[in-house]
mmCIF file of C-alpha atoms in Angstrom:
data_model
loop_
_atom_site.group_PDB
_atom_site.id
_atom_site.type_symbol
_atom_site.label_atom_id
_atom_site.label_comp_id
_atom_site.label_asym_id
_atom_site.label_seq_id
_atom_site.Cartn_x
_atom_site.Cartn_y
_atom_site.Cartn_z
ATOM 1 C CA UNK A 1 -25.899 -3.862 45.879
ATOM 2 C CA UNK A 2 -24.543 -0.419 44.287
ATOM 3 C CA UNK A 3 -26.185 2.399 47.152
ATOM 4 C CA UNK A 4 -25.217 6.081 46.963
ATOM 5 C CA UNK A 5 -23.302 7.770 49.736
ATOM 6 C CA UNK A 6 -23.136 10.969 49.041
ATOM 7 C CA UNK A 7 -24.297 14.094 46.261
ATOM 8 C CA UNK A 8 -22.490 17.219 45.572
ATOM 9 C CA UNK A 9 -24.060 19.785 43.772
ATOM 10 C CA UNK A 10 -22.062 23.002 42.829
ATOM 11 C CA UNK A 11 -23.414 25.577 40.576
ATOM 12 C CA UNK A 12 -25.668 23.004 38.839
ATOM 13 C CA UNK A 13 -28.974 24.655 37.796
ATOM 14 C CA UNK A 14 -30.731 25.924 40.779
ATOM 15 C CA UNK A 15 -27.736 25.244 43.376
ATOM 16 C CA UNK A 16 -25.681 28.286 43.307
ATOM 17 C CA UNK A 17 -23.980 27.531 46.192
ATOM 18 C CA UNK A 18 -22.266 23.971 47.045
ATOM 19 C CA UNK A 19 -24.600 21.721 48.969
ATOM 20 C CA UNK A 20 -23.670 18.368 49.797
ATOM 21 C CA UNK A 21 -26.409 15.815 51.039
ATOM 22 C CA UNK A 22 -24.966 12.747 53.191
ATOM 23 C CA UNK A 23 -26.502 9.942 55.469
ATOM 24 C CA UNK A 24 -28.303 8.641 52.578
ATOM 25 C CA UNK A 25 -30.632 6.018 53.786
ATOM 26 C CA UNK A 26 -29.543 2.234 51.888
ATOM 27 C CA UNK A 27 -33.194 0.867 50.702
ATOM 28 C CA UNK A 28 -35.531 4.011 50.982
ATOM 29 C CA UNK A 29 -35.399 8.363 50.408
ATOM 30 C CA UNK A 30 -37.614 10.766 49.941
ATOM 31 C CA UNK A 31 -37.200 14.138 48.688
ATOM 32 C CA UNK A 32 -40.020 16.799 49.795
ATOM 33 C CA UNK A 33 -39.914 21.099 49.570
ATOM 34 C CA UNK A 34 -42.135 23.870 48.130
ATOM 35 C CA UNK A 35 -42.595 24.042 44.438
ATOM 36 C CA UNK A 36 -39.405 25.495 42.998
ATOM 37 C CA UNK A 37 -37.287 24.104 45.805
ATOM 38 C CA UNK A 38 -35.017 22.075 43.664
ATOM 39 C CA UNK A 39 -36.485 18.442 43.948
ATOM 40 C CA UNK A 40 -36.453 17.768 40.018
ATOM 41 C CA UNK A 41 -32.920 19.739 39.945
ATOM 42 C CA UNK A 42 -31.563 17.116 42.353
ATOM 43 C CA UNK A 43 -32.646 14.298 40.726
ATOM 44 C CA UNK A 44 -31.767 15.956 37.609
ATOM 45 C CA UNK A 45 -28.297 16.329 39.104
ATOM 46 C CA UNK A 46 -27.772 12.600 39.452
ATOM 47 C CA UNK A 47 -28.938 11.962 36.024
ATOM 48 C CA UNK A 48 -26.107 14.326 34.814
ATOM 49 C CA UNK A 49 -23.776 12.832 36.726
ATOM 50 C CA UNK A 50 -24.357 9.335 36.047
ATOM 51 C CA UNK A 51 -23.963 10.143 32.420
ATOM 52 C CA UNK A 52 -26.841 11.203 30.921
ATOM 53 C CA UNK A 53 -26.718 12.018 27.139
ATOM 54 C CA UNK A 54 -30.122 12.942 26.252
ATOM 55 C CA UNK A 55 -30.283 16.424 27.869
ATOM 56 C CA UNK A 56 -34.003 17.153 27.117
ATOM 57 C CA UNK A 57 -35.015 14.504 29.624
ATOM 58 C CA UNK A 58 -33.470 17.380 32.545
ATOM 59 C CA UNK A 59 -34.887 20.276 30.634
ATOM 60 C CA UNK A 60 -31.914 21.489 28.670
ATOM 61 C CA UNK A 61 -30.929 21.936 24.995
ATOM 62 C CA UNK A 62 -27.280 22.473 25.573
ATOM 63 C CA UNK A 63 -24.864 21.784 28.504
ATOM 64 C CA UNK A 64 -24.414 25.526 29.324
ATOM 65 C CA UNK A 65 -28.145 25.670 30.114
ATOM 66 C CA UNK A 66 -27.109 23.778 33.292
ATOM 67 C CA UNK A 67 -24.426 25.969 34.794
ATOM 68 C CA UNK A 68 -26.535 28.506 37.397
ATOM 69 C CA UNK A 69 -26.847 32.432 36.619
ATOM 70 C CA UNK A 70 -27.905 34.900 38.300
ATOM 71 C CA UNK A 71 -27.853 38.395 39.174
ATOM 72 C CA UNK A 72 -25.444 38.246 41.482
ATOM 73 C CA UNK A 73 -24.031 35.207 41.214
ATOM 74 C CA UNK A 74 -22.490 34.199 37.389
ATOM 75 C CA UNK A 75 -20.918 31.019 37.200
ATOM 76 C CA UNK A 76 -18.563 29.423 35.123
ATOM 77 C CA UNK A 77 -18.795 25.838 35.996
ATOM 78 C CA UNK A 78 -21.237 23.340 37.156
ATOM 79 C CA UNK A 79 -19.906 20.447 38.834
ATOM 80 C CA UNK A 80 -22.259 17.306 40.164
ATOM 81 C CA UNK A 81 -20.098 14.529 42.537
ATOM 82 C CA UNK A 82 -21.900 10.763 43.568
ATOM 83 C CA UNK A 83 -20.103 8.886 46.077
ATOM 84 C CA UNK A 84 -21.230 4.979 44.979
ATOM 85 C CA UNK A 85 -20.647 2.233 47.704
ATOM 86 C CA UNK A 86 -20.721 -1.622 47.140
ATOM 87 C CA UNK A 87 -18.660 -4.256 48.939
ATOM 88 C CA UNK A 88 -18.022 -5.693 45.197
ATOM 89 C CA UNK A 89 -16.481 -2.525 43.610
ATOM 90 C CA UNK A 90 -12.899 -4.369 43.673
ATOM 91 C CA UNK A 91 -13.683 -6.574 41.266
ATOM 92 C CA UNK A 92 -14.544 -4.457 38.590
ATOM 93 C CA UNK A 93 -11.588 -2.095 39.327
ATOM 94 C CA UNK A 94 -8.689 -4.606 39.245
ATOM 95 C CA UNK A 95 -6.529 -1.937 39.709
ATOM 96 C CA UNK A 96 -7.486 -0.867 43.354
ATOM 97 C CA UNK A 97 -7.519 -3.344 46.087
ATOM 98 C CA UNK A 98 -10.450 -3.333 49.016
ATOM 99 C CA UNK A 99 -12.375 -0.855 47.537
ATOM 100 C CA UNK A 100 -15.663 0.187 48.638
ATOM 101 C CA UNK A 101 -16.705 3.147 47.593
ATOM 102 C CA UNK A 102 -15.660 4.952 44.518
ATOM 103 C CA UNK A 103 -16.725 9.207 43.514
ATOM 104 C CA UNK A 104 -17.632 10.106 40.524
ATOM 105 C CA UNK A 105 -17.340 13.390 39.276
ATOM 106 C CA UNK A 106 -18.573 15.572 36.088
ATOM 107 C CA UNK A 107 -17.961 19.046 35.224
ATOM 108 C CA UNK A 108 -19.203 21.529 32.822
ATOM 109 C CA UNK A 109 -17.523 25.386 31.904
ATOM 110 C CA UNK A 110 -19.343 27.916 30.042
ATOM 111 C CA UNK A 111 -17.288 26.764 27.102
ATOM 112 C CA UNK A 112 -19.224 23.812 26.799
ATOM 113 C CA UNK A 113 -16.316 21.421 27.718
ATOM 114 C CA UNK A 114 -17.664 18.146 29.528
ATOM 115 C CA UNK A 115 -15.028 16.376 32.209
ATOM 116 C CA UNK A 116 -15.485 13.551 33.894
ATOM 117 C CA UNK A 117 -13.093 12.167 37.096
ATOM 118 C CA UNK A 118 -12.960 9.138 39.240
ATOM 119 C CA UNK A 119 -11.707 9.443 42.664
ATOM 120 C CA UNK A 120 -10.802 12.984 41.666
ATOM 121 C CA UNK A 121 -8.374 11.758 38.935
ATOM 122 C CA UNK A 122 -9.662 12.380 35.005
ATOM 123 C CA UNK A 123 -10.974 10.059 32.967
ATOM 124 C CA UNK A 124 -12.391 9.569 29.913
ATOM 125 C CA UNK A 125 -16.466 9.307 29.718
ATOM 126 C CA UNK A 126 -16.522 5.724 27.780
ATOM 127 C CA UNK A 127 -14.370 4.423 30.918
ATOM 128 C CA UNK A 128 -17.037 5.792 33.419
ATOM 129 C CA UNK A 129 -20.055 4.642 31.384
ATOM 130 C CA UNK A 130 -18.509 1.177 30.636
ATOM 131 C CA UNK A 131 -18.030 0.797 34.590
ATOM 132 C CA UNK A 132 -21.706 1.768 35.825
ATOM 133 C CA UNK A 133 -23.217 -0.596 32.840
ATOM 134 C CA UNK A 134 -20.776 -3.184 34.573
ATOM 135 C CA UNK A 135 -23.265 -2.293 37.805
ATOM 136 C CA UNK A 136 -25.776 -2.113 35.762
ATOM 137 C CA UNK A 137 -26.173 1.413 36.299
ATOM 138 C CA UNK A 138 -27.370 3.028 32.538
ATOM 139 C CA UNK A 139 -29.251 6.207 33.255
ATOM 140 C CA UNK A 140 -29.786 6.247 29.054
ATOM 141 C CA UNK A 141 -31.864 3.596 29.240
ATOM 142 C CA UNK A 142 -35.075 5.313 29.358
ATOM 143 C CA UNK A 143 -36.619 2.901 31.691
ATOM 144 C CA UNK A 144 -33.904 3.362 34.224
ATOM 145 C CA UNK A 145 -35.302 6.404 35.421
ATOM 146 C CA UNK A 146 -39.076 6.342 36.598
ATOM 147 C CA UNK A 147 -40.388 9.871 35.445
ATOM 148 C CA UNK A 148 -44.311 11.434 35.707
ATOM 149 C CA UNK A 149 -46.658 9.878 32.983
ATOM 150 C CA UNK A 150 -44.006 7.476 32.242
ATOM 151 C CA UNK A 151 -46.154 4.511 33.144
ATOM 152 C CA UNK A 152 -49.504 5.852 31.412
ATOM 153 C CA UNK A 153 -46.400 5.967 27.659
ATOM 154 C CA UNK A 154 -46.214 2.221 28.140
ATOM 155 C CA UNK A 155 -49.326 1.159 28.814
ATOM 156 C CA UNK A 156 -50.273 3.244 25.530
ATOM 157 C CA UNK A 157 -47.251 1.544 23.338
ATOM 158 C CA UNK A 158 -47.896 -0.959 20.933
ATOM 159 C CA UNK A 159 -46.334 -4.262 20.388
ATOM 160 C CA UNK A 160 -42.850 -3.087 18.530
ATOM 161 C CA UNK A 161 -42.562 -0.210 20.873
ATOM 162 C CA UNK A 162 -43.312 -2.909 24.131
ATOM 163 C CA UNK A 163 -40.839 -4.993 22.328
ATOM 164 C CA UNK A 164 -37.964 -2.425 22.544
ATOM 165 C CA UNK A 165 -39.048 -1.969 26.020
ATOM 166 C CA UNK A 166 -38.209 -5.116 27.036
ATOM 167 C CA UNK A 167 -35.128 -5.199 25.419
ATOM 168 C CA UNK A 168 -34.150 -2.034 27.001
ATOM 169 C CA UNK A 169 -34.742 -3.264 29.807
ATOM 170 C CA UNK A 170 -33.198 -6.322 30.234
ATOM 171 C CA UNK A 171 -29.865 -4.217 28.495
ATOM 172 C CA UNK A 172 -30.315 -6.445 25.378
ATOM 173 C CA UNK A 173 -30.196 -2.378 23.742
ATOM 174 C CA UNK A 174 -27.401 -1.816 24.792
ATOM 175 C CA UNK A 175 -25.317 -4.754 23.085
ATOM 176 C CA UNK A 176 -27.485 -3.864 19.898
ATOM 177 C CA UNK A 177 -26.418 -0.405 19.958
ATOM 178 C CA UNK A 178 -22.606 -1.559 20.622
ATOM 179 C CA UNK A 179 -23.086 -3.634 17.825
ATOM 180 C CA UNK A 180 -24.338 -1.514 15.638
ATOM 181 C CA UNK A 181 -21.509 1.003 16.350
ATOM 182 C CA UNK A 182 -18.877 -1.470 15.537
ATOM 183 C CA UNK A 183 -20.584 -2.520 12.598
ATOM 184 C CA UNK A 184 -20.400 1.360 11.546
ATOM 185 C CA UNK A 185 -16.873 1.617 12.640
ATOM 186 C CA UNK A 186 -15.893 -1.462 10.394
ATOM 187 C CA UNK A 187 -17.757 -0.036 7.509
ATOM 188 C CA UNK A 188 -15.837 3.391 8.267
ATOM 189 C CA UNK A 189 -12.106 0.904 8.063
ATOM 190 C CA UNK A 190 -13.442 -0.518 5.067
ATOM 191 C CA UNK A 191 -14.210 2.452 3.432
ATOM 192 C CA UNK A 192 -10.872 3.777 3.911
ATOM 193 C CA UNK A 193 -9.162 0.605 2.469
ATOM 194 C CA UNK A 194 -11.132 0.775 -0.417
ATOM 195 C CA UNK A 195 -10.163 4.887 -1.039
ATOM 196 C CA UNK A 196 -6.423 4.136 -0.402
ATOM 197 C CA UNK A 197 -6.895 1.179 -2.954
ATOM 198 C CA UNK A 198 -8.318 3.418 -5.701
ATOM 199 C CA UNK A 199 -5.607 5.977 -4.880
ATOM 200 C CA UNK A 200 -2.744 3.079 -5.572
ATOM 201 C CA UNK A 201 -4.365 2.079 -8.700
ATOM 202 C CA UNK A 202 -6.066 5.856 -10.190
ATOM 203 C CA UNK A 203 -2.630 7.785 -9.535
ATOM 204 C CA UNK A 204 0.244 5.791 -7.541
ATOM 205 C CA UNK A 205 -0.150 2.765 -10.035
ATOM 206 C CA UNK A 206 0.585 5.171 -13.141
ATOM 207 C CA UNK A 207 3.004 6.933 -11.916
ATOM 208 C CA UNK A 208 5.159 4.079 -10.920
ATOM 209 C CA UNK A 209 4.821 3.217 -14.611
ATOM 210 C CA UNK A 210 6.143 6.221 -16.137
ATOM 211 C CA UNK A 211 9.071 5.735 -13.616
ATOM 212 C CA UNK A 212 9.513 2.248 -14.898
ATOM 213 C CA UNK A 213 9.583 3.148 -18.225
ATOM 214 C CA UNK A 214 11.810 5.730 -17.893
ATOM 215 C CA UNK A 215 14.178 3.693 -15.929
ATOM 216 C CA UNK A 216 14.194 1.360 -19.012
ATOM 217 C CA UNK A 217 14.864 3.814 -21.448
ATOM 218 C CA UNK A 218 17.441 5.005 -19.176
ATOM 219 C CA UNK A 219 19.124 1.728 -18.685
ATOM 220 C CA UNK A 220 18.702 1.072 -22.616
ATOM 221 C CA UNK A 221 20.535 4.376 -23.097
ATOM 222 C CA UNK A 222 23.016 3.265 -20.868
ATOM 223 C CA UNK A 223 23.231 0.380 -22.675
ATOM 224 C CA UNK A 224 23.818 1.358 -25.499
ATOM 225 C CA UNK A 225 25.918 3.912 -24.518
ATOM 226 C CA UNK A 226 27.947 1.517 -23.142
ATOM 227 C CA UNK A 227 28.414 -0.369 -26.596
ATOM 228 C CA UNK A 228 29.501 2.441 -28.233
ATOM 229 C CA UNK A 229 32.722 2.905 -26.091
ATOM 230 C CA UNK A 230 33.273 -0.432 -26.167
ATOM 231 C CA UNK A 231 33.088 -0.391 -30.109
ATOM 232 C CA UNK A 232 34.972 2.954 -30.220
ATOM 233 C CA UNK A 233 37.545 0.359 -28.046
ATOM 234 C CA UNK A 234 38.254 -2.226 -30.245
ATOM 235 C CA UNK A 235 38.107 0.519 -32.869
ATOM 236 C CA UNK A 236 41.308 2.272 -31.781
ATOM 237 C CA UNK A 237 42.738 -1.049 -31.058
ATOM 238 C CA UNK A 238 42.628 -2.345 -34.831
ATOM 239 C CA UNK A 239 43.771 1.200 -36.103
ATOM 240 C CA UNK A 240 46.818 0.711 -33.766
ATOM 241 C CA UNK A 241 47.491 -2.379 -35.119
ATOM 242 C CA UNK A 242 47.136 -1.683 -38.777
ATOM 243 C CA UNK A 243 49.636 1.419 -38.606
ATOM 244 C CA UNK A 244 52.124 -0.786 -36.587
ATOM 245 C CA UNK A 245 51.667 -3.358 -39.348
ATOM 246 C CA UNK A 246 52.354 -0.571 -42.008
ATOM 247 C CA UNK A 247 55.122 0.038 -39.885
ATOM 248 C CA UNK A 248 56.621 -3.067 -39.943
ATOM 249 C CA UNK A 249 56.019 -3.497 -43.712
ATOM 250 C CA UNK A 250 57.808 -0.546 -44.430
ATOM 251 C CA UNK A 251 60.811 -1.075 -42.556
ATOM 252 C CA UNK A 252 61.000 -4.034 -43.966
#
Protein backbone atom coordinates (compact mmCIF):
# COMPACT_ATOMS: atom_id res chain seq x y z
CA UNK A 1 0.00 0.00 0.00
CA UNK A 2 1.14 3.58 -1.46
CA UNK A 3 1.29 5.85 2.23
CA UNK A 4 2.69 9.40 2.22
CA UNK A 5 5.82 10.30 4.13
CA UNK A 6 6.21 13.55 3.94
CA UNK A 7 4.55 17.27 2.46
CA UNK A 8 6.41 20.31 1.55
CA UNK A 9 4.69 23.32 1.03
CA UNK A 10 6.64 26.49 -0.17
CA UNK A 11 4.93 29.58 -1.19
CA UNK A 12 1.78 27.63 -2.16
CA UNK A 13 -1.35 29.74 -1.41
CA UNK A 14 -1.51 30.49 2.20
CA UNK A 15 2.13 29.03 3.11
CA UNK A 16 4.45 31.83 2.64
CA UNK A 17 7.02 30.35 4.36
CA UNK A 18 8.32 26.56 3.82
CA UNK A 19 6.64 24.15 6.18
CA UNK A 20 7.26 20.64 6.00
CA UNK A 21 4.88 18.12 7.88
CA UNK A 22 6.54 14.55 8.69
CA UNK A 23 5.62 11.47 10.94
CA UNK A 24 2.62 10.96 8.94
CA UNK A 25 0.58 8.34 10.61
CA UNK A 26 0.17 4.97 7.86
CA UNK A 27 -3.82 4.19 8.16
CA UNK A 28 -5.29 7.39 9.91
CA UNK A 29 -4.69 11.74 10.02
CA UNK A 30 -6.47 14.36 10.93
CA UNK A 31 -6.05 17.87 10.17
CA UNK A 32 -7.70 20.47 12.78
CA UNK A 33 -6.99 24.69 13.21
CA UNK A 34 -9.11 27.88 13.32
CA UNK A 35 -11.00 28.87 10.26
CA UNK A 36 -8.48 30.32 7.83
CA UNK A 37 -5.66 28.20 9.20
CA UNK A 38 -4.82 26.49 6.00
CA UNK A 39 -6.63 23.01 6.32
CA UNK A 40 -8.30 23.18 2.71
CA UNK A 41 -4.83 24.82 1.43
CA UNK A 42 -3.07 21.65 2.58
CA UNK A 43 -5.17 19.33 1.16
CA UNK A 44 -5.37 21.54 -1.73
CA UNK A 45 -1.58 21.29 -1.84
CA UNK A 46 -1.58 17.55 -2.34
CA UNK A 47 -4.13 17.75 -4.98
CA UNK A 48 -1.68 20.07 -6.91
CA UNK A 49 0.94 18.02 -6.44
CA UNK A 50 -0.43 14.80 -7.34
CA UNK A 51 -1.41 16.32 -10.61
CA UNK A 52 -4.44 17.91 -10.54
CA UNK A 53 -5.73 19.49 -13.83
CA UNK A 54 -8.99 20.86 -13.01
CA UNK A 55 -7.91 23.93 -10.96
CA UNK A 56 -11.44 25.10 -9.92
CA UNK A 57 -11.77 22.08 -7.66
CA UNK A 58 -8.72 24.13 -5.28
CA UNK A 59 -10.29 27.48 -5.92
CA UNK A 60 -8.22 28.82 -8.76
CA UNK A 61 -8.75 29.95 -12.38
CA UNK A 62 -5.14 30.05 -13.35
CA UNK A 63 -1.90 28.56 -11.89
CA UNK A 64 -0.54 31.99 -10.77
CA UNK A 65 -3.55 32.28 -8.44
CA UNK A 66 -1.64 29.68 -6.36
CA UNK A 67 1.74 31.27 -5.83
CA UNK A 68 1.32 33.37 -2.21
CA UNK A 69 1.37 37.38 -2.16
CA UNK A 70 1.51 39.52 0.18
CA UNK A 71 2.48 42.73 1.48
CA UNK A 72 5.56 41.90 2.47
CA UNK A 73 6.22 38.88 1.15
CA UNK A 74 5.89 38.58 -3.07
CA UNK A 75 6.70 35.39 -4.41
CA UNK A 76 7.71 34.08 -7.52
CA UNK A 77 7.27 30.42 -7.20
CA UNK A 78 5.13 27.95 -5.51
CA UNK A 79 6.53 24.67 -5.04
CA UNK A 80 4.44 21.52 -3.34
CA UNK A 81 6.89 18.13 -2.59
CA UNK A 82 5.07 14.40 -1.49
CA UNK A 83 7.39 11.89 -0.33
CA UNK A 84 5.29 8.41 -1.43
CA UNK A 85 6.47 5.11 0.32
CA UNK A 86 5.54 1.49 -0.76
CA UNK A 87 7.68 -1.63 -0.45
CA UNK A 88 6.50 -2.29 -4.28
CA UNK A 89 7.77 1.00 -5.86
CA UNK A 90 10.71 -1.11 -7.63
CA UNK A 91 8.66 -2.68 -9.78
CA UNK A 92 7.15 0.02 -11.46
CA UNK A 93 10.50 1.92 -11.70
CA UNK A 94 12.66 -0.75 -13.42
CA UNK A 95 15.23 1.57 -13.52
CA UNK A 96 16.02 1.92 -9.70
CA UNK A 97 16.69 -1.07 -7.64
CA UNK A 98 15.25 -1.43 -3.77
CA UNK A 99 13.33 1.45 -3.87
CA UNK A 100 10.99 2.51 -1.32
CA UNK A 101 10.12 5.70 -1.34
CA UNK A 102 10.10 8.02 -4.24
CA UNK A 103 9.44 12.46 -4.01
CA UNK A 104 7.56 14.05 -6.14
CA UNK A 105 7.86 17.49 -6.86
CA UNK A 106 5.81 20.39 -8.82
CA UNK A 107 6.59 23.90 -9.31
CA UNK A 108 4.90 26.93 -10.52
CA UNK A 109 6.68 30.74 -11.46
CA UNK A 110 4.70 33.75 -11.94
CA UNK A 111 5.16 33.08 -15.62
CA UNK A 112 2.82 30.43 -15.51
CA UNK A 113 5.41 27.66 -16.32
CA UNK A 114 4.39 24.20 -14.64
CA UNK A 115 7.56 21.69 -13.67
CA UNK A 116 7.37 18.62 -12.42
CA UNK A 117 10.59 16.40 -10.81
CA UNK A 118 11.08 12.99 -9.44
CA UNK A 119 13.64 12.46 -6.88
CA UNK A 120 14.64 16.04 -7.61
CA UNK A 121 15.51 15.22 -11.27
CA UNK A 122 12.86 16.77 -14.12
CA UNK A 123 10.47 15.05 -15.73
CA UNK A 124 7.88 15.33 -17.91
CA UNK A 125 4.09 15.46 -16.37
CA UNK A 126 2.66 12.38 -18.63
CA UNK A 127 5.66 10.27 -16.97
CA UNK A 128 4.50 11.30 -13.38
CA UNK A 129 0.77 10.86 -14.07
CA UNK A 130 1.29 7.51 -15.95
CA UNK A 131 3.26 6.27 -12.69
CA UNK A 132 0.62 7.26 -9.86
CA UNK A 133 -2.34 5.71 -12.24
CA UNK A 134 0.13 2.62 -12.15
CA UNK A 135 -0.65 3.01 -8.07
CA UNK A 136 -3.71 3.83 -8.78
CA UNK A 137 -3.27 7.18 -7.58
CA UNK A 138 -5.60 9.65 -10.15
CA UNK A 139 -6.48 12.75 -8.21
CA UNK A 140 -8.66 13.72 -11.71
CA UNK A 141 -10.89 11.27 -11.07
CA UNK A 142 -13.44 13.19 -9.31
CA UNK A 143 -14.28 10.47 -6.95
CA UNK A 144 -10.74 10.16 -5.79
CA UNK A 145 -11.01 12.99 -3.65
CA UNK A 146 -13.93 12.99 -0.99
CA UNK A 147 -15.00 16.78 -0.90
CA UNK A 148 -18.16 18.58 1.26
CA UNK A 149 -21.63 17.83 -0.39
CA UNK A 150 -19.94 15.43 -2.57
CA UNK A 151 -22.00 12.53 -1.31
CA UNK A 152 -25.49 14.48 -1.20
CA UNK A 153 -24.20 15.12 -5.85
CA UNK A 154 -24.46 11.36 -6.09
CA UNK A 155 -27.16 10.44 -4.31
CA UNK A 156 -29.00 13.24 -6.50
CA UNK A 157 -27.45 11.80 -10.02
CA UNK A 158 -29.42 9.92 -12.27
CA UNK A 159 -28.78 6.69 -13.94
CA UNK A 160 -26.21 7.94 -16.91
CA UNK A 161 -24.53 10.22 -14.50
CA UNK A 162 -24.32 6.97 -11.70
CA UNK A 163 -23.18 5.11 -14.69
CA UNK A 164 -20.08 7.33 -15.34
CA UNK A 165 -19.57 7.13 -11.71
CA UNK A 166 -18.92 3.78 -11.66
CA UNK A 167 -16.82 3.79 -14.43
CA UNK A 168 -14.78 6.45 -12.95
CA UNK A 169 -14.37 4.71 -10.39
CA UNK A 170 -13.32 1.52 -11.16
CA UNK A 171 -10.68 3.66 -13.81
CA UNK A 172 -12.72 2.18 -16.73
CA UNK A 173 -12.60 6.48 -17.60
CA UNK A 174 -9.57 6.57 -17.79
CA UNK A 175 -8.87 3.90 -20.66
CA UNK A 176 -11.97 5.62 -22.42
CA UNK A 177 -10.42 8.89 -22.29
CA UNK A 178 -6.91 7.31 -23.51
CA UNK A 179 -8.82 5.92 -26.12
CA UNK A 180 -10.48 8.55 -27.20
CA UNK A 181 -7.24 10.61 -27.39
CA UNK A 182 -5.61 8.16 -29.63
CA UNK A 183 -8.51 7.90 -31.67
CA UNK A 184 -8.13 11.88 -32.08
CA UNK A 185 -4.47 11.61 -32.58
CA UNK A 186 -5.01 9.00 -35.48
CA UNK A 187 -7.62 11.16 -37.02
CA UNK A 188 -5.02 14.17 -36.64
CA UNK A 189 -2.16 11.49 -38.81
CA UNK A 190 -4.81 10.84 -41.12
CA UNK A 191 -5.68 14.15 -41.78
CA UNK A 192 -2.27 15.06 -42.59
CA UNK A 193 -1.84 12.13 -45.10
CA UNK A 194 -4.75 13.07 -46.79
CA UNK A 195 -3.45 17.13 -47.12
CA UNK A 196 0.04 15.95 -48.28
CA UNK A 197 -1.90 13.65 -50.81
CA UNK A 198 -3.93 16.53 -52.29
CA UNK A 199 -0.74 18.62 -52.32
CA UNK A 200 1.08 15.71 -54.62
CA UNK A 201 -1.81 15.53 -56.86
CA UNK A 202 -3.33 19.66 -56.87
CA UNK A 203 0.35 21.12 -57.46
CA UNK A 204 3.41 18.52 -57.24
CA UNK A 205 1.55 16.13 -59.76
CA UNK A 206 1.34 19.07 -62.46
CA UNK A 207 4.30 20.32 -62.13
CA UNK A 208 6.18 17.15 -62.62
CA UNK A 209 4.23 17.12 -65.89
CA UNK A 210 5.30 20.26 -67.35
CA UNK A 211 8.87 19.01 -66.44
CA UNK A 212 8.17 15.85 -68.32
CA UNK A 213 7.03 17.42 -71.17
CA UNK A 214 9.60 19.68 -71.42
CA UNK A 215 12.19 17.09 -71.01
CA UNK A 216 10.57 15.46 -74.13
CA UNK A 217 10.58 18.31 -76.20
CA UNK A 218 14.02 18.78 -75.10
CA UNK A 219 15.19 15.34 -75.90
CA UNK A 220 13.11 15.57 -79.32
CA UNK A 221 15.11 18.74 -80.02
CA UNK A 222 18.06 16.98 -79.27
CA UNK A 223 17.04 14.53 -81.42
CA UNK A 224 16.58 16.03 -84.03
CA UNK A 225 19.29 18.14 -83.67
CA UNK A 226 21.28 15.35 -83.69
CA UNK A 227 19.99 14.20 -87.26
CA UNK A 228 20.76 17.19 -88.74
CA UNK A 229 24.60 16.93 -88.15
CA UNK A 230 24.52 13.65 -88.97
CA UNK A 231 22.76 14.53 -92.39
CA UNK A 232 24.96 17.66 -92.78
CA UNK A 233 27.73 14.46 -92.36
CA UNK A 234 27.05 12.35 -95.02
CA UNK A 235 26.30 15.59 -96.86
CA UNK A 236 29.91 16.80 -97.00
CA UNK A 237 30.94 13.29 -97.49
CA UNK A 238 29.10 12.84 -101.00
CA UNK A 239 30.19 16.46 -102.07
CA UNK A 240 33.80 15.24 -101.38
CA UNK A 241 33.35 12.46 -103.35
CA UNK A 242 31.66 13.94 -106.34
CA UNK A 243 34.48 16.72 -106.78
CA UNK A 244 37.18 13.94 -106.40
CA UNK A 245 35.22 12.05 -109.06
CA UNK A 246 35.22 15.27 -111.29
CA UNK A 247 38.67 15.19 -110.50
CA UNK A 248 39.48 12.05 -111.68
CA UNK A 249 37.34 12.48 -114.84
CA UNK A 250 39.14 15.35 -115.78
CA UNK A 251 42.52 14.19 -115.49
CA UNK A 252 41.63 11.60 -117.29
Amino acid sequence: MVIIKEIIIDGFKSYGLKTVFTNLDPTFNSITGINGSGKSNFLDSICFVLGLSNLSVIRASKLQDLIFQNEKIQNNYALVSITLSDKNLSKKFLNFKNLEKISITRKIITSGKNKYFLNGKPISPNKVLNFLYSINININNPHFFVRQGHIMRIVRMNSYELLQTVETAFGIKLYSIKKKNAISLIEKKNQKVREIGNLLINQIRPQLNVLGKSDFIFQKKEFFKTKNQKWTFLSNLTNKGKKKFTLFSAEK
